[in-house]
Amino acid sequence: MLASVEDDKAEDIVQIDLRGRSDMADYMVICSGRSSRQVAAISEKLMDRVKQQFGRLSKVEGKETGDWVLIDTGDVIVHVFRPEVREFYQLEKMWMPGGAQGLSRS
């Protein structure tokens, strides 16, 4: 999943280990796209890759607007934001203590 969002030029990628902290998933990935169009494209390609590689359909919310797309693959939840929306919600601050890893230097 990380490779997918990196390949699609997502920025400011953060992986958060949720194991033992939440029952909803094992990991959360948060990243940004530069525009609504890029956010939607990153999300679409990720869902296609998960389907091709793992035979899983992902649940998705928000793809129509492209401001904040949530992709639930089961074990991993991916949030793809436009930068302004990500800054407003500051989702990673809620989950960061004890386990976030920045993955890109964008």
mmCIF file of C-alpha atoms in Angstrom:
data_model
loop_
_atom_site.group_PDB
_atom_site.id
_atom_site.type_symbol
_atom_site.label_atom_id
_atom_site.label_comp_id
_atom_site.label_asym_id
_atom_site.label_seq_id
_atom_site.Cartn_x
_atom_site.Cartn_y
_atom_site.Cartn_z
ATOM 1 C CA MET A 1 0.000 0.000 0.000
ATOM 2 C CA LEU A 2 2.819 2.363 0.813
ATOM 3 C CA ALA A 3 4.478 1.603 -2.501
ATOM 4 C CA SER A 4 1.223 2.409 -4.302
ATOM 5 C CA VAL A 5 0.823 5.876 -2.795
ATOM 6 C CA GLU A 6 4.548 6.570 -3.199
ATOM 7 C CA ASP A 7 4.397 5.534 -6.874
ATOM 8 C CA ASP A 8 1.509 7.949 -7.403
ATOM 9 C CA LYS A 9 3.512 10.857 -5.949
ATOM 10 C CA ALA A 10 1.561 11.202 -2.712
ATOM 11 C CA GLU A 11 3.243 13.609 -0.308
ATOM 12 C CA ASP A 12 3.899 13.638 3.428
ATOM 13 C CA ILE A 13 3.197 9.932 3.875
ATOM 14 C CA VAL A 14 2.771 8.823 7.484
ATOM 15 C CA GLN A 15 2.224 5.257 8.685
ATOM 16 C CA ILE A 16 0.729 4.757 12.140
ATOM 17 C CA ASP A 17 0.787 1.412 13.938
ATOM 18 C CA LEU A 18 -2.659 0.842 15.487
ATOM 19 C CA ARG A 19 -2.027 -2.669 16.782
ATOM 20 C CA GLY A 20 -3.141 -2.844 20.396
ATOM 21 C CA ARG A 21 -4.569 0.676 20.182
ATOM 22 C CA SER A 22 -7.629 0.158 17.993
ATOM 23 C CA ASP A 23 -9.836 -2.665 16.798
ATOM 24 C CA MET A 24 -10.632 -0.968 13.474
ATOM 25 C CA ALA A 25 -7.332 -1.792 11.724
ATOM 26 C CA ASP A 26 -3.695 -2.706 12.272
ATOM 27 C CA TYR A 27 -2.273 0.311 10.453
ATOM 28 C CA MET A 28 -3.350 3.726 9.254
ATOM 29 C CA VAL A 29 -1.668 5.513 6.382
ATOM 30 C CA ILE A 30 -2.158 9.242 5.912
ATOM 31 C CA CYS A 31 -0.923 11.086 2.841
ATOM 32 C CA SER A 32 -1.636 14.121 0.689
ATOM 33 C CA GLY A 33 -2.259 14.811 -2.967
ATOM 34 C CA ARG A 34 -1.763 18.275 -4.446
ATOM 35 C CA SER A 35 -5.268 18.604 -5.883
ATOM 36 C CA SER A 36 -8.699 16.977 -5.742
ATOM 37 C CA ARG A 37 -7.887 15.282 -9.024
ATOM 38 C CA GLN A 38 -4.647 13.777 -7.689
ATOM 39 C CA VAL A 39 -6.343 12.684 -4.430
ATOM 40 C CA ALA A 40 -9.010 10.859 -6.448
ATOM 41 C CA ALA A 41 -6.388 9.291 -8.759
ATOM 42 C CA ILE A 42 -4.197 8.090 -5.853
ATOM 43 C CA SER A 43 -7.278 6.549 -4.238
ATOM 44 C CA GLU A 44 -8.524 4.868 -7.402
ATOM 45 C CA LYS A 45 -5.132 3.352 -8.220
ATOM 46 C CA LEU A 46 -4.708 2.105 -4.647
ATOM 47 C CA MET A 47 -8.097 0.371 -4.740
ATOM 48 C CA ASP A 48 -7.224 -1.217 -8.100
ATOM 49 C CA ARG A 49 -3.855 -2.466 -6.798
ATOM 50 C CA VAL A 50 -5.404 -3.925 -3.631
ATOM 51 C CA LYS A 51 -7.955 -5.746 -5.780
ATOM 52 C CA GLN A 52 -5.283 -7.048 -8.199
ATOM 53 C CA GLN A 53 -2.664 -8.037 -5.618
ATOM 54 C CA PHE A 54 -4.831 -9.261 -2.750
ATOM 55 C CA GLY A 55 -8.187 -10.030 -4.379
ATOM 56 C CA ARG A 56 -9.895 -7.643 -1.936
ATOM 57 C CA LEU A 57 -12.487 -5.000 -2.587
ATOM 58 C CA SER A 58 -11.898 -1.840 -0.575
ATOM 59 C CA LYS A 59 -14.567 0.300 1.000
ATOM 60 C CA VAL A 60 -14.210 3.930 0.011
ATOM 61 C CA GLU A 61 -15.700 7.226 1.165
ATOM 62 C CA GLY A 62 -15.240 10.721 -0.252
ATOM 63 C CA LYS A 63 -13.883 9.933 -3.707
ATOM 64 C CA GLU A 64 -16.537 12.081 -5.397
ATOM 65 C CA THR A 65 -15.257 15.337 -3.878
ATOM 66 C CA GLY A 66 -11.557 14.478 -3.719
ATOM 67 C CA ASP A 67 -10.901 16.521 -0.567
ATOM 68 C CA TRP A 68 -10.508 13.582 1.830
ATOM 69 C CA VAL A 69 -10.776 10.003 0.648
ATOM 70 C CA LEU A 70 -10.874 7.141 3.129
ATOM 71 C CA ILE A 71 -9.983 3.673 1.807
ATOM 72 C CA ASP A 72 -10.649 0.746 4.138
ATOM 73 C CA THR A 73 -8.806 -2.370 2.998
ATOM 74 C CA GLY A 74 -9.491 -4.322 6.177
ATOM 75 C CA ASP A 75 -6.144 -4.397 7.982
ATOM 76 C CA VAL A 76 -5.086 -0.965 6.732
ATOM 77 C CA ILE A 77 -7.040 2.274 6.542
ATOM 78 C CA VAL A 78 -5.689 4.875 4.142
ATOM 79 C CA HIS A 79 -6.603 8.566 4.275
ATOM 80 C CA VAL A 80 -5.711 10.660 1.226
ATOM 81 C CA PHE A 81 -6.167 14.411 1.756
ATOM 82 C CA ARG A 82 -5.758 17.664 -0.061
ATOM 83 C CA PRO A 83 -3.146 19.551 2.047
ATOM 84 C CA GLU A 84 -5.576 22.215 3.326
ATOM 85 C CA VAL A 85 -8.084 19.600 4.464
ATOM 86 C CA ARG A 86 -5.375 17.531 6.125
ATOM 87 C CA GLU A 87 -4.122 20.589 7.997
ATOM 88 C CA PHE A 88 -7.648 21.424 9.152
ATOM 89 C CA TYR A 89 -8.420 17.970 10.574
ATOM 90 C CA GLN A 90 -4.886 17.118 11.796
ATOM 91 C CA LEU A 91 -5.859 13.459 11.978
ATOM 92 C CA GLU A 92 -2.350 12.158 12.604
ATOM 93 C CA LYS A 93 -2.026 14.234 15.776
ATOM 94 C CA MET A 94 -4.859 12.174 17.241
ATOM 95 C CA TRP A 95 -3.006 8.907 16.587
ATOM 96 C CA MET A 96 0.690 9.889 16.524
ATOM 97 C CA PRO A 97 1.869 9.276 20.106
ATOM 98 C CA GLY A 98 3.812 6.058 20.258
ATOM 99 C CA GLY A 99 4.060 4.920 16.686
ATOM 100 C CA ALA A 100 4.025 7.202 13.647
ATOM 101 C CA GLN A 101 6.715 6.933 11.012
ATOM 102 C CA GLY A 102 7.161 9.569 8.321
ATOM 103 C CA LEU A 103 7.957 7.889 5.038
ATOM 104 C CA SER A 104 8.654 10.668 2.569
ATOM 105 C CA ARG A 105 10.459 13.975 2.576
ATOM 106 C CA SER A 106 8.017 15.855 0.357
#
